[in-house]
Tab-separated table of C-alpha atoms in Angstrom:
chain	number	residue	atom	x	y	z
Q	1	UNK	CA	-100.488	-134.314	35.898
Q	2	UNK	CA	-97.894	-131.871	34.598
Q	3	UNK	CA	-99.291	-128.390	34.283
Q	4	UNK	CA	-99.556	-126.838	30.810
Q	5	UNK	CA	-99.694	-123.351	32.333
Q	6	UNK	CA	-96.643	-121.112	32.784
Q	7	UNK	CA	-96.129	-117.587	34.071
Q	8	UNK	CA	-93.155	-115.361	33.320
Q	9	UNK	CA	-92.693	-112.528	35.804
Q	10	UNK	CA	-90.260	-109.651	35.335
Q	11	UNK	CA	-89.337	-108.132	38.695
Q	12	UNK	CA	-86.713	-108.349	41.395
Q	13	UNK	CA	-86.727	-112.102	42.027
Q	14	UNK	CA	-86.306	-115.230	39.969
Q	15	UNK	CA	-83.778	-117.745	38.697
Q	16	UNK	CA	-82.774	-115.637	35.694
Q	17	UNK	CA	-80.869	-112.317	35.602
Q	18	UNK	CA	-82.203	-109.971	32.931
Q	19	UNK	CA	-79.489	-108.716	30.561
Q	20	UNK	CA	-81.705	-106.763	28.148
Q	21	UNK	CA	-85.317	-106.031	27.240
Q	22	UNK	CA	-85.573	-104.749	23.701
Q	23	UNK	CA	-88.694	-103.859	21.694
Q	24	UNK	CA	-88.472	-105.349	18.192
Q	25	UNK	CA	-91.887	-104.161	16.979
Q	26	UNK	CA	-94.402	-102.081	18.959
Q	27	UNK	CA	-94.495	-101.333	22.657
Q	28	UNK	CA	-91.736	-102.682	24.913
Q	29	UNK	CA	-92.038	-104.214	28.395
Q	30	UNK	CA	-91.011	-102.333	31.546
Q	31	UNK	CA	-87.464	-102.857	32.837
Q	32	UNK	CA	-86.882	-105.704	35.288
Q	33	UNK	CA	-83.836	-107.104	37.089
Q	34	UNK	CA	-84.911	-110.720	37.245
Q	35	UNK	CA	-87.176	-113.122	35.412
Q	36	UNK	CA	-89.137	-115.732	37.338
Q	37	UNK	CA	-90.679	-118.694	35.513
Q	38	UNK	CA	-93.368	-120.649	37.338
Q	39	UNK	CA	-95.187	-123.738	36.091
Q	40	UNK	CA	-98.823	-124.135	37.129
Q	41	UNK	CA	-101.682	-121.750	37.743
Q	42	UNK	CA	-101.314	-119.685	40.871
Q	43	UNK	CA	-103.501	-117.032	42.445
Q	44	UNK	CA	-102.760	-113.538	41.076
Q	45	UNK	CA	-101.712	-112.477	44.580
Q	46	UNK	CA	-99.027	-115.105	44.520
Q	47	UNK	CA	-96.814	-113.159	42.136
Q	48	UNK	CA	-93.881	-111.204	43.411
Q	49	UNK	CA	-96.386	-108.468	44.288
Q	50	UNK	CA	-95.284	-104.869	44.239
Q	51	UNK	CA	-91.840	-105.835	42.998
Q	52	UNK	CA	-93.113	-107.208	39.676
Q	53	UNK	CA	-92.925	-105.017	36.579
Q	54	UNK	CA	-94.952	-107.371	34.431
Q	55	UNK	CA	-96.345	-110.866	34.314
Q	56	UNK	CA	-97.063	-112.817	31.155
Q	57	UNK	CA	-99.072	-116.031	31.102
Q	58	UNK	CA	-99.249	-118.804	28.535
Q	59	UNK	CA	-100.381	-122.377	28.067
Q	60	UNK	CA	-98.769	-125.130	26.033
Q	61	UNK	CA	-101.153	-126.666	23.529
Q	62	UNK	CA	-101.454	-128.918	20.504
Q	63	UNK	CA	-99.380	-128.056	17.456
Q	64	UNK	CA	-101.205	-125.950	14.901
Q	65	UNK	CA	-99.113	-126.289	11.726
Q	66	UNK	CA	-96.647	-129.152	11.655
Q	67	UNK	CA	-97.475	-132.326	9.802
Q	68	UNK	CA	-96.867	-135.918	10.878
Q	69	UNK	CA	-93.474	-136.426	9.200
Q	70	UNK	CA	-92.200	-133.047	10.405
Q	71	UNK	CA	-93.298	-133.994	13.914
Q	72	UNK	CA	-91.290	-137.240	13.780
Q	73	UNK	CA	-88.151	-135.293	12.794
Q	74	UNK	CA	-88.733	-132.614	15.388
Q	75	UNK	CA	-89.249	-135.076	18.227
Q	76	UNK	CA	-86.106	-136.994	17.187
Q	77	UNK	CA	-83.914	-133.869	17.078
Q	78	UNK	CA	-85.093	-131.553	19.813
Q	79	UNK	CA	-83.628	-131.388	23.284
Q	80	UNK	CA	-85.331	-130.566	26.553
Q	81	UNK	CA	-85.069	-127.282	28.388
Q	82	UNK	CA	-83.008	-127.015	31.559
Q	83	UNK	CA	-79.753	-128.709	30.500
Q	84	UNK	CA	-77.019	-127.747	32.982
Q	85	UNK	CA	-74.939	-126.051	30.263
Q	86	UNK	CA	-77.898	-124.005	28.989
Q	87	UNK	CA	-77.223	-120.920	31.078
Q	88	UNK	CA	-78.493	-118.436	28.475
Q	89	UNK	CA	-82.217	-117.838	28.030
Q	90	UNK	CA	-84.513	-115.728	25.885
Q	91	UNK	CA	-88.198	-114.940	26.297
Q	92	UNK	CA	-89.727	-113.650	23.073
Q	93	UNK	CA	-93.384	-112.613	23.348
Q	94	UNK	CA	-95.087	-111.844	20.028
Q	95	UNK	CA	-98.506	-110.740	18.863
Q	96	UNK	CA	-99.801	-111.303	15.340
Q	97	UNK	CA	-102.100	-108.939	13.468
Q	98	UNK	CA	-105.856	-109.297	13.011
Q	99	UNK	CA	-105.103	-110.006	9.333
Q	100	UNK	CA	-103.152	-113.148	10.280
Q	101	UNK	CA	-105.987	-114.452	12.429
Q	102	UNK	CA	-108.604	-114.077	9.711
Q	103	UNK	CA	-106.569	-116.176	7.253
Q	104	UNK	CA	-107.758	-119.749	6.778
Q	105	UNK	CA	-105.748	-122.677	8.126
Q	106	UNK	CA	-104.180	-123.578	4.743
Q	107	UNK	CA	-103.204	-119.954	4.103
Q	108	UNK	CA	-101.517	-119.701	7.524
Q	109	UNK	CA	-99.743	-123.033	7.042
Q	110	UNK	CA	-98.491	-121.944	3.585
Q	111	UNK	CA	-97.031	-118.739	5.007
Q	112	UNK	CA	-95.641	-120.499	8.104
Q	113	UNK	CA	-93.809	-123.306	6.380
Q	114	UNK	CA	-93.997	-123.461	2.570
Q	115	UNK	CA	-93.013	-119.789	2.222
Q	116	UNK	CA	-91.319	-118.850	5.524
Q	117	UNK	CA	-89.782	-122.244	6.406
Q	118	UNK	CA	-90.325	-121.533	10.091
Q	119	UNK	CA	-89.932	-125.144	11.153
Q	120	UNK	CA	-87.111	-125.851	8.692
Q	121	UNK	CA	-85.150	-122.855	10.035
Q	122	UNK	CA	-85.754	-123.919	13.635
Q	123	UNK	CA	-84.674	-127.504	12.879
Q	124	UNK	CA	-81.229	-126.311	11.748
Q	125	UNK	CA	-80.499	-125.143	15.283
Q	126	UNK	CA	-81.417	-128.406	17.001
Q	127	UNK	CA	-80.429	-129.783	19.407
Q	128	UNK	CA	-78.344	-126.745	20.483
Q	129	UNK	CA	-81.310	-124.462	21.093
Q	130	UNK	CA	-84.224	-125.802	23.126
Q	131	UNK	CA	-87.598	-124.100	23.131
Q	132	UNK	CA	-91.140	-124.207	24.485
Q	133	UNK	CA	-94.067	-122.391	22.878
Q	134	UNK	CA	-96.879	-121.027	25.043
Q	135	UNK	CA	-100.198	-119.809	23.637
Q	136	UNK	CA	-101.920	-116.764	25.160
Q	137	UNK	CA	-104.460	-115.621	22.590
Q	138	UNK	CA	-107.289	-117.854	23.821
Q	139	UNK	CA	-106.562	-117.548	27.553
Q	140	UNK	CA	-108.685	-114.406	27.623
Q	141	UNK	CA	-109.401	-111.565	25.238
Q	142	UNK	CA	-107.150	-109.140	27.079
Q	143	UNK	CA	-103.761	-110.783	26.692
Q	144	UNK	CA	-100.967	-108.448	25.554
Q	145	UNK	CA	-99.373	-111.127	23.328
Q	146	UNK	CA	-100.514	-114.157	21.296
Q	147	UNK	CA	-97.465	-116.342	21.991
Q	148	UNK	CA	-94.551	-116.538	24.404
Q	149	UNK	CA	-91.548	-118.553	23.294
Q	150	UNK	CA	-88.940	-119.503	25.854
Q	151	UNK	CA	-85.499	-120.666	24.674
Q	152	UNK	CA	-82.390	-121.876	26.450
Q	153	UNK	CA	-78.896	-122.636	25.121
Q	154	UNK	CA	-75.253	-122.789	26.154
Q	155	UNK	CA	-73.121	-119.614	25.816
Q	156	UNK	CA	-71.199	-121.192	22.918
Q	157	UNK	CA	-74.424	-121.193	20.891
Q	158	UNK	CA	-75.222	-117.514	21.483
Q	159	UNK	CA	-74.164	-116.666	17.918
Q	160	UNK	CA	-76.389	-119.409	16.521
Q	161	UNK	CA	-79.305	-118.047	18.527
Q	162	UNK	CA	-78.830	-114.554	17.019
Q	163	UNK	CA	-78.780	-116.167	13.616
Q	164	UNK	CA	-82.028	-118.041	14.332
Q	165	UNK	CA	-84.012	-115.004	15.466
Q	166	UNK	CA	-82.609	-112.885	12.629
Q	167	UNK	CA	-83.647	-115.459	10.011
Q	168	UNK	CA	-87.168	-115.754	11.437
Q	169	UNK	CA	-87.608	-111.982	11.520
Q	170	UNK	CA	-86.790	-111.819	7.795
Q	171	UNK	CA	-89.620	-114.195	6.831
Q	172	UNK	CA	-92.986	-113.433	5.274
Q	173	UNK	CA	-94.617	-114.812	8.431
Q	174	UNK	CA	-92.994	-112.051	10.482
Q	175	UNK	CA	-94.772	-109.370	8.416
Q	176	UNK	CA	-97.825	-110.381	10.452
Q	177	UNK	CA	-96.070	-109.784	13.785
Q	178	UNK	CA	-97.285	-106.451	15.122
Q	179	UNK	CA	-95.689	-106.598	18.573
Q	180	UNK	CA	-92.491	-108.328	19.621
Q	181	UNK	CA	-90.215	-107.892	22.613
Q	182	UNK	CA	-86.886	-109.679	23.077
Q	183	UNK	CA	-85.921	-110.425	26.692
Q	184	UNK	CA	-82.453	-111.921	27.215
Q	185	UNK	CA	-81.417	-113.526	30.490
Q	186	UNK	CA	-78.631	-115.585	32.074
Q	187	UNK	CA	-79.046	-118.075	34.852
Q	188	UNK	CA	-78.357	-116.603	38.304
Q	189	UNK	CA	-74.968	-117.845	39.549
G	1	UNK	CA	-114.728	-104.158	20.354
G	2	UNK	CA	-117.073	-107.128	20.316
G	3	UNK	CA	-116.157	-109.625	22.993
G	4	UNK	CA	-114.973	-113.096	21.936
G	5	UNK	CA	-115.826	-114.475	25.374
G	6	UNK	CA	-119.146	-116.159	26.223
G	7	UNK	CA	-120.525	-117.844	29.309
G	8	UNK	CA	-123.358	-120.339	29.414
G	9	UNK	CA	-124.999	-120.701	32.819
G	10	UNK	CA	-127.514	-123.396	33.711
G	11	UNK	CA	-129.699	-122.276	36.622
G	12	UNK	CA	-133.019	-120.617	37.326
G	13	UNK	CA	-132.678	-117.534	35.148
G	14	UNK	CA	-131.973	-116.786	31.504
G	15	UNK	CA	-133.608	-116.263	28.145
G	16	UNK	CA	-133.820	-119.954	27.340
G	17	UNK	CA	-136.022	-122.638	28.951
G	18	UNK	CA	-134.221	-125.962	29.292
G	19	UNK	CA	-136.131	-128.882	27.729
G	20	UNK	CA	-133.550	-131.614	28.272
G	21	UNK	CA	-129.987	-132.265	29.384
G	22	UNK	CA	-128.748	-135.589	28.062
G	23	UNK	CA	-125.308	-137.164	28.430
G	24	UNK	CA	-124.163	-138.573	25.080
G	25	UNK	CA	-120.719	-139.776	26.240
G	26	UNK	CA	-119.323	-139.502	29.762
G	27	UNK	CA	-120.560	-137.493	32.698
G	28	UNK	CA	-123.689	-135.351	32.316
G	29	UNK	CA	-124.330	-131.806	33.604
G	30	UNK	CA	-126.605	-131.100	36.577
G	31	UNK	CA	-130.263	-130.336	35.890
G	32	UNK	CA	-131.224	-126.698	35.303
G	33	UNK	CA	-134.457	-124.875	34.490
G	34	UNK	CA	-133.015	-122.067	32.448
G	35	UNK	CA	-129.952	-121.319	30.336
G	36	UNK	CA	-128.391	-117.860	30.412
G	37	UNK	CA	-125.936	-116.820	27.692
G	38	UNK	CA	-123.758	-113.796	28.391
G	39	UNK	CA	-121.213	-112.230	26.038
G	40	UNK	CA	-118.117	-110.707	27.651
G	41	UNK	CA	-115.995	-111.589	30.619
G	42	UNK	CA	-117.679	-110.957	33.951
G	43	UNK	CA	-116.523	-111.462	37.520
G	44	UNK	CA	-117.232	-114.958	38.807
G	45	UNK	CA	-119.532	-113.468	41.443
G	46	UNK	CA	-121.677	-112.028	38.695
G	47	UNK	CA	-123.198	-115.375	37.782
G	48	UNK	CA	-126.648	-116.284	38.994
G	49	UNK	CA	-124.974	-117.212	42.286
G	50	UNK	CA	-126.442	-119.972	44.382
G	51	UNK	CA	-129.120	-120.633	41.788
G	52	UNK	CA	-126.624	-121.741	39.112
G	53	UNK	CA	-126.093	-125.460	38.583
G	54	UNK	CA	-123.156	-124.998	36.235
G	55	UNK	CA	-121.336	-122.399	34.219
G	56	UNK	CA	-119.350	-123.108	31.059
G	57	UNK	CA	-117.031	-120.586	29.443
G	58	UNK	CA	-115.623	-120.380	25.940
G	59	UNK	CA	-113.918	-118.029	23.527
G	60	UNK	CA	-114.377	-117.701	19.790
G	61	UNK	CA	-111.115	-118.025	17.901
G	62	UNK	CA	-109.540	-118.470	14.493
G	63	UNK	CA	-110.596	-121.470	12.442
G	64	UNK	CA	-108.343	-124.480	12.845
G	65	UNK	CA	-109.203	-126.738	9.895
G	66	UNK	CA	-111.084	-125.103	7.043
G	67	UNK	CA	-109.275	-124.013	3.924
G	68	UNK	CA	-109.688	-120.807	1.931
G	69	UNK	CA	-112.232	-122.091	-0.608
G	70	UNK	CA	-114.291	-123.831	2.092
G	71	UNK	CA	-114.292	-120.577	4.056
G	72	UNK	CA	-115.679	-118.644	1.062
G	73	UNK	CA	-118.548	-121.137	0.746
G	74	UNK	CA	-119.235	-121.169	4.458
G	75	UNK	CA	-119.339	-117.386	4.759
G	76	UNK	CA	-121.673	-117.177	1.738
G	77	UNK	CA	-124.110	-119.760	3.107
G	78	UNK	CA	-124.228	-119.353	6.849
G	79	UNK	CA	-126.758	-117.281	8.724
G	80	UNK	CA	-126.350	-115.361	11.951
G	81	UNK	CA	-127.651	-116.444	15.326
G	82	UNK	CA	-130.657	-114.717	16.876
G	83	UNK	CA	-133.111	-114.724	13.946
G	84	UNK	CA	-136.640	-114.039	15.332
G	85	UNK	CA	-137.916	-117.417	14.069
G	86	UNK	CA	-134.986	-119.350	15.623
G	87	UNK	CA	-136.742	-120.177	18.885
G	88	UNK	CA	-135.037	-123.568	19.351
G	89	UNK	CA	-131.506	-123.771	20.697
G	90	UNK	CA	-128.946	-126.437	21.534
G	91	UNK	CA	-125.757	-126.196	23.559
G	92	UNK	CA	-123.433	-129.132	22.877
G	93	UNK	CA	-120.251	-129.175	24.970
G	94	UNK	CA	-117.683	-131.780	23.933
G	95	UNK	CA	-114.261	-132.893	25.059
G	96	UNK	CA	-111.808	-134.746	22.824
G	97	UNK	CA	-109.371	-137.381	24.005
G	98	UNK	CA	-105.662	-136.948	24.692
G	99	UNK	CA	-105.074	-139.102	21.604
G	100	UNK	CA	-106.768	-136.486	19.387
G	101	UNK	CA	-104.638	-133.681	20.804
G	102	UNK	CA	-101.361	-135.473	20.165
G	103	UNK	CA	-102.164	-135.963	16.472
G	104	UNK	CA	-100.405	-133.587	14.094
G	105	UNK	CA	-102.325	-130.854	12.269
G	106	UNK	CA	-102.554	-132.770	8.958
G	107	UNK	CA	-103.752	-135.922	10.742
G	108	UNK	CA	-106.491	-133.981	12.550
G	109	UNK	CA	-107.531	-132.188	9.361
G	110	UNK	CA	-107.720	-135.521	7.469
G	111	UNK	CA	-109.985	-137.008	10.131
G	112	UNK	CA	-112.063	-133.833	10.461
G	113	UNK	CA	-112.829	-133.273	6.797
G	114	UNK	CA	-111.379	-135.767	4.299
G	115	UNK	CA	-112.679	-138.756	6.293
G	116	UNK	CA	-115.476	-137.365	8.521
G	117	UNK	CA	-116.732	-134.580	6.235
G	118	UNK	CA	-117.529	-132.452	9.268
G	119	UNK	CA	-117.745	-129.220	7.324
G	120	UNK	CA	-119.469	-130.820	4.338
G	121	UNK	CA	-122.163	-132.282	6.628
G	122	UNK	CA	-122.641	-128.945	8.383
G	123	UNK	CA	-122.908	-127.081	5.060
G	124	UNK	CA	-125.909	-129.197	4.051
G	125	UNK	CA	-127.912	-127.680	6.886
G	126	UNK	CA	-127.167	-124.044	6.025
G	127	UNK	CA	-128.697	-121.555	6.297
G	128	UNK	CA	-131.426	-123.231	8.414
G	129	UNK	CA	-129.151	-124.027	11.355
G	130	UNK	CA	-126.911	-121.258	12.691
G	131	UNK	CA	-123.998	-121.997	14.993
G	132	UNK	CA	-121.120	-120.483	16.930
G	133	UNK	CA	-118.100	-122.484	18.118
G	134	UNK	CA	-116.379	-121.555	21.376
G	135	UNK	CA	-112.983	-122.928	22.400
G	136	UNK	CA	-112.303	-123.779	26.055
G	137	UNK	CA	-109.249	-126.025	26.044
G	138	UNK	CA	-106.697	-123.214	26.222
G	139	UNK	CA	-108.654	-120.928	28.581
G	140	UNK	CA	-107.129	-122.817	31.490
G	141	UNK	CA	-106.072	-126.372	32.157
G	142	UNK	CA	-109.107	-127.129	34.287
G	143	UNK	CA	-111.927	-126.702	31.796
G	144	UNK	CA	-114.478	-129.543	31.761
G	145	UNK	CA	-114.863	-129.403	27.958
G	146	UNK	CA	-112.712	-128.514	24.931
G	147	UNK	CA	-115.474	-126.908	22.859
G	148	UNK	CA	-118.962	-125.506	23.317
G	149	UNK	CA	-121.133	-125.262	20.225
G	150	UNK	CA	-124.280	-123.190	20.350
G	151	UNK	CA	-126.941	-123.653	17.668
G	152	UNK	CA	-130.269	-121.981	16.947
G	153	UNK	CA	-132.978	-122.856	14.428
G	154	UNK	CA	-136.709	-122.538	13.775
G	155	UNK	CA	-139.035	-125.303	15.073
G	156	UNK	CA	-139.666	-126.476	11.491
G	157	UNK	CA	-135.979	-127.431	11.243
G	158	UNK	CA	-135.938	-129.502	14.425
G	159	UNK	CA	-135.865	-132.714	12.363
G	160	UNK	CA	-132.950	-131.436	10.303
G	161	UNK	CA	-131.065	-130.623	13.499
G	162	UNK	CA	-131.515	-134.200	14.777
G	163	UNK	CA	-130.222	-135.423	11.453
G	164	UNK	CA	-127.155	-133.143	11.695
G	165	UNK	CA	-126.079	-134.246	15.177
G	166	UNK	CA	-126.750	-137.895	14.356
G	167	UNK	CA	-124.569	-137.731	11.228
G	168	UNK	CA	-121.716	-136.054	13.098
G	169	UNK	CA	-121.862	-138.612	15.910
G	170	UNK	CA	-121.408	-141.416	13.359
G	171	UNK	CA	-118.125	-139.999	12.025
G	172	UNK	CA	-114.575	-141.149	12.653
G	173	UNK	CA	-113.906	-137.758	14.270
G	174	UNK	CA	-116.475	-138.527	16.966
G	175	UNK	CA	-114.499	-141.602	18.069
G	176	UNK	CA	-112.165	-139.053	19.670
G	177	UNK	CA	-115.000	-137.418	21.656
G	178	UNK	CA	-114.758	-138.671	25.231
G	179	UNK	CA	-117.356	-136.418	26.821
G	180	UNK	CA	-120.459	-134.901	25.246
G	181	UNK	CA	-123.623	-133.457	26.732
G	182	UNK	CA	-126.651	-132.351	24.705
G	183	UNK	CA	-128.632	-129.438	26.181
G	184	UNK	CA	-131.835	-128.493	24.349
G	185	UNK	CA	-133.661	-125.248	25.005
G	186	UNK	CA	-136.492	-123.082	23.675
G	187	UNK	CA	-136.678	-119.331	23.874
G	188	UNK	CA	-138.665	-118.076	26.893
G	189	UNK	CA	-142.073	-116.840	25.685
């Protein structure tokens, strides 16, 4: 069975060279030279030990907002992570406010799609930009973020990626984001 | 901050005397004399040790299906757990099938409420029966159940409680339940 669990470790080892770590809202993450991405649960001692600046954990899960017809379109358009040409990566951890989490399902869906067009914006950048969403909020009650999104894309789509994150940050949904860090990486040569 | 994390331990200690442990679908849980309910994360070694038959963990989270008007009604009608007269309890852990989890949000909502009337059925038994839902599926990928629901009620509402669980088990939603155990307890005198 393929593991749903992923850990992202910022430190001195890993397949990805860190180019920048930038706080968008709230507290940043400590500097790191490399980013290591590991699939599967592993003992805490298994991380790069003293050399790690931080470690974020997340689990892939069922979709929370998209409807059946949107899912058909998404599945048809999206590409998988790890394409040889996708040498640029971005890890964007976000946390949403308590106010977001007390909204009802229909209120969150309305903000997410009907008013912020989160999915519709993301769809415009397919298949160039691949992504995987990891949930953290229900892993424990001490997680520093609610979601980790990992993206990869070819260098020629770097401008499109900036456009994507800029458009999402302008939405009503993003008013509920109270912590966001933007970690950019390139694949180690 | 009030903890969202709860553990339910079946063993030889705890505030609740186990009356029955019955498999409804799939594998049962081991016999136990007592049920202990602890709020907050605690080291694994902190459980009743060798005397524990099983330990289930869950975390309360945001609602996944109810809409804003349903939430207003629910909040107005529901009662809190732990009323002095609520000396009967039930712990009902369930797991849903892979098929359920691959449905889109609108498909799951339609099954949950428009076709199974899960919330509407539950509302009929308020405020007599109090409940708290705990999510387990995204705590790790090795959890034996997806949800734990804990109920308490006064002995005079025991018949109503049987009626509630029977009605839910007849719904279309329950066709997606592939493991369910029904643990009944009474408060230790």
